[in-house]
Short mmCIF file of C-alpha atoms and ligand atoms in Angstrom, two decimals:
data_model
loop_
_atom_site.label_atom_id
_atom_site.label_comp_id
_atom_site.label_asym_id
_atom_site.label_seq_id
_atom_site.Cartn_x
_atom_site.Cartn_y
_atom_site.Cartn_z
CA UNK A 1 19.61 0.01 19.60
CA UNK A 2 22.18 -3.01 20.35
CA UNK A 3 25.31 -1.36 21.17
CA UNK A 4 26.99 -4.39 19.54
CA UNK A 5 25.80 -2.41 16.09
CA UNK A 6 28.32 -0.02 16.71
CA UNK A 7 30.31 -3.21 14.79
CA UNK A 8 28.73 -3.20 11.96
CA UNK A 9 27.76 0.88 11.05
CA UNK A 10 30.63 3.57 8.86
CA UNK A 11 29.16 6.75 8.17
CA UNK A 12 26.96 7.10 5.16
CA UNK A 13 28.73 10.21 3.27
CA UNK A 14 32.99 9.23 4.39
CA UNK A 15 33.12 5.50 5.56
CA UNK A 16 34.60 6.68 8.55
CA UNK A 17 34.21 5.40 11.58
CA UNK A 18 30.98 6.33 13.80
CA UNK A 19 30.69 6.68 17.56
CA UNK A 20 28.87 6.47 20.41
CA UNK A 21 28.74 10.09 21.15
CA UNK A 22 25.74 10.71 24.17
CA UNK A 23 23.25 8.12 25.22
CA UNK A 24 19.24 9.87 26.56
CA UNK A 25 17.45 7.23 27.03
CA UNK A 26 17.96 3.73 27.81
CA UNK A 27 16.46 0.09 28.49
CA UNK A 28 19.48 -2.37 28.99
CA UNK A 29 21.22 -3.11 26.50
CA UNK A 30 18.71 -0.34 23.88
CA UNK A 31 19.45 2.98 23.49
CA UNK A 32 16.13 5.04 23.08
CA UNK A 33 17.51 8.08 22.50
CA UNK A 34 20.97 9.37 21.75
CA UNK A 35 23.95 11.42 19.21
CA UNK A 36 26.26 9.49 17.32
CA UNK A 37 29.32 11.30 14.94
CA UNK A 38 31.40 10.78 12.35
CA UNK A 39 35.02 9.86 13.18
CA UNK A 40 36.11 10.81 9.63
CA UNK A 41 33.73 14.55 9.20
CA UNK A 42 32.45 14.83 12.21
CA UNK A 43 28.63 14.84 10.45
CA UNK A 44 26.56 13.88 13.85
CA UNK A 45 23.38 10.92 13.75
CA UNK A 46 21.35 10.96 16.07
CA UNK A 47 19.38 7.53 17.95
CA UNK A 48 15.09 7.98 17.78
CA UNK A 49 12.55 5.87 19.02
CA UNK A 50 15.47 2.83 19.79
CA UNK A 51 16.05 3.39 15.69
CA UNK A 52 19.50 5.06 14.49
CA UNK A 53 17.83 7.81 11.75
CA UNK A 54 20.82 7.82 8.87
CA UNK A 55 18.06 10.08 6.79
CA UNK A 56 15.11 11.68 7.25
CA UNK A 57 12.32 11.77 4.58
CA UNK A 58 12.58 15.31 4.33
CA UNK A 59 15.65 15.89 2.71
CA UNK A 60 15.66 12.88 1.01
CA UNK A 61 14.65 13.16 -2.64
CA UNK A 62 11.17 13.75 -3.86
CA UNK A 63 10.69 10.20 -5.17
CA UNK A 64 12.33 8.39 -2.93
CA UNK A 65 10.72 10.01 -0.06
CA UNK A 66 6.87 9.43 -2.56
CA UNK A 67 7.69 5.75 -2.67
CA UNK A 68 9.04 5.53 1.65
CA UNK A 69 6.01 7.11 2.53
CA UNK A 70 3.13 5.17 1.21
CA UNK A 71 5.29 1.59 1.93
CA UNK A 72 5.23 3.42 5.34
CA UNK A 73 1.91 3.56 5.57
CA UNK A 74 0.62 0.00 4.21
CA UNK A 75 3.07 -1.16 7.06
CA UNK A 76 1.89 0.03 9.88
CA UNK A 77 -1.51 -0.60 8.57
CA UNK A 78 -1.72 -4.85 7.21
CA UNK A 79 -0.61 -6.85 9.71
CA UNK A 80 0.89 -9.56 9.19
CA UNK A 81 0.74 -12.62 10.88
CA UNK A 82 0.13 -15.43 7.94
CA UNK A 83 3.16 -18.68 8.47
CA UNK A 84 3.77 -18.84 5.01
CA UNK A 85 5.90 -16.19 5.46
CA UNK A 86 8.57 -18.90 5.82
CA UNK A 87 7.92 -20.40 2.75
CA UNK A 88 7.42 -17.61 0.90
CA UNK A 89 11.40 -16.02 1.35
CA UNK A 90 12.57 -19.00 0.19
CA UNK A 91 10.63 -19.45 -2.44
CA UNK A 92 12.29 -15.58 -3.61
CA UNK A 93 15.52 -16.61 -2.45
CA UNK A 94 16.21 -20.26 -3.45
CA UNK A 95 18.33 -22.25 -3.61
CA UNK A 96 18.93 -20.41 -0.30
CA UNK A 97 17.68 -23.56 2.83
CA UNK A 98 17.27 -22.05 6.08
CA UNK A 99 20.86 -23.81 7.43
CA UNK A 100 22.27 -21.54 5.44
CA UNK A 101 21.66 -18.52 7.92
CA UNK A 102 23.68 -20.02 9.77
CA UNK A 103 26.32 -18.04 12.54
CA UNK A 104 26.25 -15.18 8.93
CA UNK A 105 26.33 -11.47 9.07
CA UNK A 106 23.00 -10.66 7.39
CA UNK A 107 22.38 -7.73 5.88
CA UNK A 108 17.71 -7.07 4.89
CA UNK A 109 18.01 -4.33 2.23
CA UNK A 110 14.57 -3.02 2.63
CA UNK A 111 12.66 -4.54 5.76
CA UNK A 112 9.56 -2.97 5.51
CA UNK A 113 8.39 -4.60 9.31
CA UNK A 114 10.87 -7.12 9.62
CA UNK A 115 9.09 -10.06 8.65
CA UNK A 116 12.24 -11.87 7.26
CA UNK A 117 14.29 -10.39 9.21
CA UNK A 118 13.13 -12.83 12.07
CA UNK A 119 12.49 -15.47 9.75
CA UNK A 120 16.64 -14.91 9.58
CA UNK A 121 16.72 -15.37 12.81
CA UNK A 122 14.95 -17.47 13.97
CA UNK A 123 17.47 -19.70 10.71
CA UNK A 124 20.51 -18.85 12.63
CA UNK A 125 21.73 -16.27 11.60
CA UNK A 126 24.76 -13.94 13.70
CA UNK A 127 23.89 -10.53 13.57
CA UNK A 128 20.66 -9.65 10.57
CA UNK A 129 20.83 -5.64 9.69
CA UNK A 130 17.48 -4.24 9.05
CA UNK A 131 18.11 -1.39 6.93
CA UNK A 132 14.43 1.00 5.52
CA UNK A 133 14.21 3.59 4.59
CA UNK A 134 10.54 4.16 5.18
CA UNK A 135 8.36 4.69 9.05
CA UNK A 136 7.95 0.78 8.85
CA UNK A 137 11.56 0.77 10.89
CA UNK A 138 8.53 2.17 14.06
CA UNK A 139 7.11 -1.39 13.01
CA UNK A 140 10.75 -3.77 12.41
CA UNK A 141 12.06 -2.00 15.81
CA UNK A 142 8.65 -3.16 18.04
CA UNK A 143 9.11 -5.96 16.49
CA UNK A 144 12.71 -7.55 16.86
CA UNK A 145 13.72 -5.20 19.43
CA UNK A 146 13.50 -8.22 22.17
CA UNK A 147 15.76 -10.62 20.59
CA UNK A 148 19.35 -9.32 20.94
CA UNK A 149 20.70 -10.03 16.90
CA UNK A 150 18.09 -7.45 15.13
CA UNK A 151 19.29 -4.23 13.83
CA UNK A 152 16.43 -2.23 12.75
CA UNK A 153 17.98 1.19 10.81
CA UNK A 154 16.38 3.31 9.17
CA UNK A 155 18.64 5.14 5.88
CA UNK A 156 18.64 5.25 2.15
CA UNK A 157 19.99 1.48 0.10
CA UNK A 158 21.48 3.65 -2.16
CA UNK A 159 23.84 5.01 1.30
CA UNK A 160 24.66 2.06 3.28
CA UNK A 161 25.38 3.57 7.41
CA UNK A 162 27.72 -0.32 6.66
CA UNK A 163 30.69 -1.39 6.71
CA UNK A 164 31.20 -3.89 3.90
CA UNK A 165 30.89 -6.40 7.29
CA UNK A 166 28.15 -8.53 5.27
CA UNK A 167 28.28 -12.91 5.02
CA UNK A 168 25.28 -12.58 3.12
CA UNK A 169 22.47 -10.09 1.39
CA UNK A 170 19.04 -10.32 0.39
CA UNK A 171 16.75 -8.02 -1.06
CA UNK A 172 12.77 -8.62 -2.01
CA UNK A 173 10.82 -6.71 -3.29
CA UNK A 174 12.57 -3.72 -2.75
CA UNK A 175 15.28 -1.88 -5.58
CA UNK A 176 12.62 -2.27 -8.43
CA UNK A 177 10.50 0.49 -5.93
CA UNK A 178 13.57 3.04 -6.73
CA UNK A 179 13.86 4.92 -10.20
CA UNK A 180 17.33 3.01 -10.91
CA UNK A 181 16.92 -0.26 -9.68
CA UNK A 182 20.67 -1.35 -10.26
CA UNK A 183 22.35 1.51 -8.29
CA UNK A 184 20.77 -0.53 -4.96
CA UNK A 185 21.95 -3.48 -6.31
CA UNK A 186 25.77 -1.64 -6.61
CA UNK A 187 25.38 -0.42 -3.51
CA UNK A 188 23.90 -3.49 -1.47
CA UNK A 189 25.97 -5.95 -2.87
CA UNK A 190 29.11 -3.24 -2.04
CA UNK A 191 28.48 -4.03 1.75
CA UNK A 192 28.75 -7.91 1.13
CA UNK A 193 31.71 -9.36 2.43
CA UNK A 194 35.03 -9.99 -0.57
CA UNK A 195 33.25 -14.96 -1.12
CA UNK A 196 29.47 -13.60 0.78
CA UNK A 197 26.16 -13.87 -1.13
CA UNK A 198 23.76 -11.63 -1.94
CA UNK A 199 20.00 -12.81 -3.28
CA UNK A 200 17.84 -10.45 -5.05
CA UNK A 201 14.45 -10.23 -5.89
CA UNK A 202 12.06 -7.34 -8.43
CA UNK A 203 9.73 -7.52 -10.91
CA UNK A 204 9.85 -9.20 -14.08
CA UNK A 205 9.30 -7.12 -17.59
CA UNK A 206 9.01 -10.10 -19.42
CA UNK A 207 5.40 -11.43 -18.38
CA UNK A 208 3.59 -8.50 -17.29
CA UNK A 209 2.33 -6.41 -20.15
CA UNK A 210 -0.13 -6.42 -19.21
CA UNK A 211 0.64 -4.66 -15.63
CA UNK A 212 2.87 -2.14 -17.20
CA UNK A 213 0.45 -1.40 -20.58
CA UNK A 214 -2.66 -1.28 -17.48
CA UNK A 215 -1.99 -1.30 -14.92
CA UNK A 216 1.09 0.53 -14.71
CA UNK A 217 -0.56 4.38 -15.76
CA UNK A 218 -3.32 3.93 -13.66
CA UNK A 219 -0.32 3.57 -10.60
CA UNK A 220 1.52 6.27 -11.80
CA UNK A 221 -1.48 8.93 -12.83
CA UNK A 222 -3.89 8.41 -10.34
CA UNK A 223 -3.83 6.04 -7.67
CA UNK A 224 0.19 5.90 -6.28
CA UNK A 225 -1.49 10.51 -5.97
CA UNK A 226 -5.19 9.63 -4.09
CA UNK A 227 -5.54 9.57 -0.38
CA UNK A 228 -4.08 6.14 0.75
CA UNK A 229 -7.62 5.10 2.91
CA UNK A 230 -9.67 5.56 -0.15
CA UNK A 231 -7.14 3.23 -2.51
CA UNK A 232 -7.68 0.68 0.46
CA UNK A 233 -10.58 0.79 -0.05
CA UNK A 234 -10.93 0.79 -3.31
CA UNK A 235 -8.29 -2.01 -3.51
CA UNK A 236 -10.93 -4.33 -2.50
CA UNK A 237 -12.56 -4.23 -5.70
CA UNK A 238 -9.80 -5.69 -7.73
CA UNK A 239 -9.27 -7.67 -5.23
CA UNK A 240 -12.24 -9.78 -5.02
CA UNK A 241 -12.03 -10.00 -8.38
CA UNK A 242 -8.44 -11.98 -7.92
CA UNK A 243 -9.65 -13.67 -4.56
CA UNK A 244 -12.85 -15.46 -6.56
CA UNK A 245 -10.15 -15.96 -9.25
CA UNK A 246 -6.90 -17.94 -7.29
CA UNK A 247 -10.00 -19.07 -4.83
CA UNK A 248 -13.01 -21.03 -7.62
CA UNK A 249 -10.57 -21.17 -10.12
CA UNK A 250 -6.81 -21.17 -10.24
CA UNK A 251 -6.51 -22.66 -6.18
CA UNK A 252 -9.37 -25.69 -6.91
CA UNK A 253 -7.80 -26.96 -10.60
CA UNK A 254 -4.10 -27.09 -10.34
CA UNK A 255 -4.41 -29.35 -6.82
CA UNK A 256 -7.34 -31.45 -9.06
CA UNK A 257 -5.83 -34.38 -10.81
CA UNK A 258 -5.84 -33.03 -14.32
CA UNK A 259 -7.13 -29.96 -13.63
CA UNK A 260 -3.51 -28.99 -14.17
CA UNK A 261 -3.29 -29.88 -17.62
CA UNK A 262 -5.53 -27.24 -18.25
CA UNK A 263 -4.92 -24.35 -15.60
CA UNK A 264 -1.09 -23.96 -17.54
CA UNK A 265 -2.69 -22.42 -20.12
CA UNK A 266 -5.16 -20.49 -18.01
CA UNK A 267 -3.90 -16.30 -17.50
CA UNK A 268 -0.71 -15.64 -15.26
CA UNK A 269 -1.33 -18.94 -14.19
CA UNK A 270 2.24 -20.15 -12.03
CA UNK A 271 1.48 -16.75 -9.47
CA UNK A 272 -2.49 -17.15 -9.74
CA UNK A 273 -1.61 -20.88 -8.57
CA UNK A 274 0.97 -19.20 -5.98
CA UNK A 275 -1.37 -17.27 -4.23
CA UNK A 276 -4.38 -19.72 -4.33
CA UNK A 277 -4.08 -20.05 -0.23
CA UNK A 278 -3.57 -16.56 0.77
CA UNK A 279 -5.60 -15.39 2.87
CA UNK A 280 -8.41 -12.21 1.58
CA UNK A 281 -5.69 -9.66 3.58
CA UNK A 282 -2.54 -11.17 1.74
CA UNK A 283 -3.97 -10.39 -1.31
CA UNK A 284 -5.42 -7.04 -0.58
CA UNK A 285 -2.24 -6.72 0.20
CA UNK A 286 -0.24 -7.43 -2.98
CA UNK A 287 -2.88 -5.24 -4.85
CA UNK A 288 -2.78 -1.62 -3.02
CA UNK A 289 1.24 -3.00 -3.17
CA UNK A 290 0.97 -2.69 -7.37
CA UNK A 291 -1.12 0.62 -6.73
CA UNK A 292 0.44 2.40 -3.85
CA UNK A 293 4.02 2.75 -5.38
CA UNK A 294 4.97 5.85 -7.41
CA UNK A 295 8.21 4.20 -9.42
CA UNK A 296 7.18 0.54 -9.36
CA UNK A 297 10.04 -1.03 -12.32
CA UNK A 298 9.59 -3.63 -14.30
CA UNK A 299 13.61 -5.63 -14.89
CA UNK A 300 13.52 -7.59 -18.23
CA UNK A 301 16.50 -10.79 -17.47
CA UNK A 302 18.76 -9.23 -19.99
CA UNK A 303 18.72 -6.05 -17.37
CA UNK A 304 19.83 -8.51 -14.48
CA UNK A 305 22.29 -10.67 -15.82
CA UNK A 306 23.53 -7.61 -16.20
CA UNK A 307 23.05 -6.29 -13.00
CA UNK A 308 25.27 -9.54 -11.30
CA UNK A 309 27.83 -9.54 -14.14
CA UNK A 310 28.81 -5.62 -13.58
CA UNK A 311 29.22 -6.74 -9.89
CA UNK A 312 31.77 -9.56 -10.67
CA UNK A 313 29.79 -11.52 -8.84
CA UNK A 314 30.80 -15.61 -10.04
CA UNK A 315 28.16 -18.34 -9.42
CA UNK A 316 25.11 -16.43 -10.56
CA UNK A 317 21.61 -18.56 -10.53
CA UNK A 318 19.31 -16.21 -12.00
CA UNK A 319 15.67 -17.91 -12.15
CA UNK A 320 12.04 -16.92 -13.38
CA UNK A 321 9.92 -16.64 -10.15
CA UNK A 322 6.62 -17.40 -11.19
CA UNK A 323 6.61 -16.31 -13.95
CA UNK A 324 6.65 -12.93 -13.79
CA UNK A 325 9.62 -12.30 -11.63
CA UNK A 326 13.85 -12.49 -11.05
CA UNK A 327 15.26 -14.34 -8.03
CA UNK A 328 18.87 -13.98 -8.17
CA UNK A 329 21.23 -15.26 -6.13
CA UNK A 330 25.41 -15.13 -6.53
CA UNK A 331 28.53 -15.44 -5.04
CA UNK A 332 30.52 -11.30 -4.50
CA UNK A 333 33.99 -10.94 -4.90
CA UNK A 334 37.04 -9.04 -3.75
ZN1 LIG B 401 31.66 10.74 7.77
#
């Protein structure tokens, strides 16, 4: 971690200031091993392999640890090299455009391997702080350490070790994996400065009945419990079906003159068309994602609207992304 991260940190227990007590190992600007404490409650937090650690998987609730562990494993076994990531992210945070990031202090709630942090920094953010509970922080740190304005923190999204210091926060495909997503929503919103903005993307309940009735029982009773390497291989079967359908039917039809009118009537067309350009690996990741997580909530528009209302947000824009998920953008007030 870089010392400039300190200005954004606060104790997750009492909100007190965090101070650096000792540095055991550093590399230029980067503190690799060290020790912090809270000025308020004197609790200690370590820096391990460059990442300040505010949560230990063996000491948090079992459901959160299981979800974090499943995604951590996934992120270490899939690589990310698709150039479509920029457009994909902009689809999730619409109406936000790259210019919006200029000079902003940005919070990435559930940063995984840091894919979106890198885009935020590329688009001009002043500082980007990525928080994740899983082991993916190791990869995120490796991917972002060379940049002076990217910071990775291991912590629980519901107990953020941060001050209310952010111009903008986004959370993409993360809080629906919490037992109660509204708690994660509230927690992230509470770190945004008055007048700052928030973007959230979650799985929708609408149009996803086939997932909640067929895939969910399979996921909770079977696929999230089996050995992950076995699941990785097993998930190639549904991926092959998905891949064939998007490459042979949905993609060509939607791109052809006259075909789009027919495609509109096909099952799940908007989404299938949106992923038809993805390669095998990306589609495999999507399928694996839906099968591995012990917790996944599919959120109704009504619930989603309520979160924004309860947070006192204004100028809220809600969109139905690919007709299967909800994205929201709004201003957080004082
Ligand atoms: Zn404290």
